[in-house]
């Protein structure tokens, strides 16, 4: 039988934990590494609905992109949502594992999946580490030239964005070179400009980011959730390749916690 530690090891072979950012908490969050795994539920965030779905579908392991536990827990009294979820997972025998910024930084990680969906070729890491040019945050590459509005529509449709925010003052009319970064990627805008990208696709861009850099590059904010939901497909491929007989499901109950009226 496949054990929790086997799933963890397989994911970490693909996206080593040492690649995570210093603030992060990737890895096994809850559960016994020696426990046998009956089925895996894949999600972006762990919440009450996800935990209930795991129980309903008889999945005793959840693999998420965002860690359930970001900060240290000094007690388990059910005083907040995180504590309640940890208690419920433990009492239900459900292990929780998260692969976060290590999945962002690895080659073929989150940003590469975004790039694949937008047919971006000739990829390079946007903000590589000093040790390895193939490791780091974001990617940049080339596409067949498209009018700006046409490419923005393609982004909106591809990622099912309800309202696409972009820099209206950007002078570029045609997109040839594209930079992307999953999640909150505003800190890489300068890197995208340096890489001579015509457009930068990411999430969580602030108003002053648009006003400061919008005349140098098209900035497209597709939303944090929309940019990282593809992490489930990456994790599914990694797990299924090693354990093809293990039932692995995409979570049906999770949805974007941010709604647009």
Coordinates of C-alpha atoms in Angstrom, one line a residue, residues 14-154:
X14 CA 9.7 16.8 -8.2
X15 CA 9.6 20.0 -6.1
X16 CA 12.2 19.8 -3.3
X17 CA 11.2 21.5 -0.1
X18 CA 14.5 23.5 0.0
X19 CA 13.2 25.5 -3.0
X20 CA 10.4 27.1 -0.8
X21 CA 10.7 30.7 0.2
X22 CA 11.8 31.5 3.8
X23 CA 8.3 32.5 4.9
X24 CA 6.7 29.4 3.6
X25 CA 5.6 26.1 5.3
X26 CA 5.5 23.5 2.6
X27 CA 5.4 19.8 3.5
X28 CA 3.3 17.5 5.7
X29 CA 1.0 19.6 7.7
X30 CA -1.1 17.0 9.5
X31 CA -1.0 13.3 9.9
X32 CA 1.1 10.2 10.4
X33 CA 3.7 9.7 7.6
X34 CA 3.4 5.9 8.1
X35 CA -0.4 5.9 7.5
X36 CA -1.7 4.0 4.4
X37 CA -3.4 6.2 1.8
X38 CA -6.7 5.0 0.3
X39 CA -7.3 8.1 -2.0
X40 CA -6.0 11.6 -2.5
X41 CA -8.1 14.8 -2.8
X42 CA -6.3 17.7 -4.6
X43 CA -7.1 21.3 -3.9
X44 CA -5.8 24.9 -3.8
X45 CA -6.9 25.7 -0.2
X46 CA -8.0 23.5 2.7
X47 CA -11.3 24.6 4.3
X48 CA -14.4 23.1 5.9
X49 CA -16.0 22.1 2.5
X50 CA -12.8 20.5 1.3
X51 CA -12.4 18.5 4.5
X52 CA -16.0 17.3 4.3
X53 CA -15.6 16.3 0.6
X54 CA -12.5 14.3 1.6
X55 CA -14.5 12.4 4.1
X56 CA -17.5 11.9 1.8
X57 CA -15.2 10.6 -1.0
X58 CA -13.2 8.4 1.5
X59 CA -10.0 10.3 0.8
X60 CA -7.7 10.0 3.8
X61 CA -5.1 12.4 2.3
X62 CA -5.5 16.0 1.1
X63 CA -2.8 17.6 -1.1
X64 CA -3.1 21.3 -1.4
X65 CA -1.1 24.1 -2.9
X66 CA -1.6 26.7 -0.1
X67 CA -0.4 25.4 3.3
X68 CA -3.1 25.1 6.0
X69 CA -0.6 26.0 8.6
X70 CA 1.5 29.1 7.8
X71 CA 2.4 30.2 11.3
X72 CA 3.2 28.3 14.5
X73 CA 0.3 26.9 16.5
X74 CA 0.9 27.0 20.3
X75 CA -2.3 25.2 21.3
X76 CA -5.1 23.2 19.7
X77 CA -8.3 24.4 21.3
X78 CA -10.4 25.1 18.2
X79 CA -10.1 28.8 18.8
X80 CA -9.8 29.6 15.1
X81 CA -10.5 28.1 11.8
X82 CA -7.0 26.6 11.3
X83 CA -7.1 24.9 14.7
X84 CA -10.5 23.5 14.0
X85 CA -9.5 22.1 10.7
X86 CA -6.4 20.5 12.2
X87 CA -8.4 18.9 14.9
X88 CA -11.0 17.7 12.5
X89 CA -8.4 16.2 10.1
X90 CA -6.6 14.5 13.0
X91 CA -9.7 13.0 14.5
X92 CA -10.9 11.9 11.0
X93 CA -7.5 10.3 10.1
X94 CA -6.9 12.6 7.2
X95 CA -3.4 13.6 6.4
X96 CA -2.8 17.1 4.8
X97 CA 0.3 17.8 2.7
X98 CA 1.1 21.2 0.9
X99 CA 3.5 22.0 -1.9
X100 CA 3.6 25.8 -2.2
X101 CA 6.4 28.1 -3.3
X102 CA 8.6 25.0 -4.0
X103 CA 6.0 24.1 -6.7
X104 CA 6.2 27.7 -7.9
X105 CA 9.9 27.7 -8.3
X106 CA 10.6 24.3 -9.8
X107 CA 10.9 23.9 -13.6
X108 CA 7.5 22.7 -15.0
X109 CA 5.8 24.3 -11.9
X110 CA 2.9 26.7 -11.7
X111 CA 4.2 29.4 -13.9
X112 CA 5.1 26.9 -16.6
X113 CA 1.6 25.5 -16.5
X114 CA 0.2 29.0 -17.0
X115 CA 2.6 29.5 -19.9
X116 CA 1.5 26.2 -21.5
X117 CA -2.1 27.2 -21.5
X118 CA -1.3 30.4 -23.2
X119 CA 1.0 28.7 -25.8
X120 CA 4.1 30.6 -24.7
X121 CA 7.3 29.1 -26.1
X122 CA 11.1 29.4 -25.6
X123 CA 10.6 29.6 -21.8
X124 CA 13.2 31.1 -19.4
X125 CA 12.9 31.6 -15.7
X126 CA 11.9 35.2 -14.9
X127 CA 13.7 35.5 -11.6
X128 CA 16.2 32.6 -11.4
X129 CA 18.1 31.7 -8.4
X130 CA 21.8 32.4 -8.3
X131 CA 22.6 28.7 -8.3
X132 CA 20.4 27.5 -11.2
X133 CA 18.9 29.4 -14.1
X134 CA 16.1 26.8 -14.4
X135 CA 14.9 27.3 -10.8
X136 CA 13.1 30.4 -9.6
X137 CA 9.9 32.4 -9.8
X138 CA 7.9 33.2 -13.0
X139 CA 8.8 32.5 -16.6
X140 CA 9.0 34.5 -19.8
X141 CA 8.8 33.5 -23.4
X142 CA 7.4 34.2 -26.8
X143 CA 4.0 33.8 -28.6
X144 CA 2.8 34.3 -32.1
X145 CA 2.1 38.0 -32.3
X146 CA -1.4 39.0 -31.3
X147 CA -3.2 42.3 -30.9
X148 CA -3.2 43.3 -27.2
X149 CA -7.0 43.1 -26.8
X150 CA -7.1 39.7 -28.5
X151 CA -4.5 38.3 -26.1
X152 CA -6.2 39.9 -23.1
X153 CA -9.4 38.1 -24.2
X154 CA -7.5 34.9 -24.5

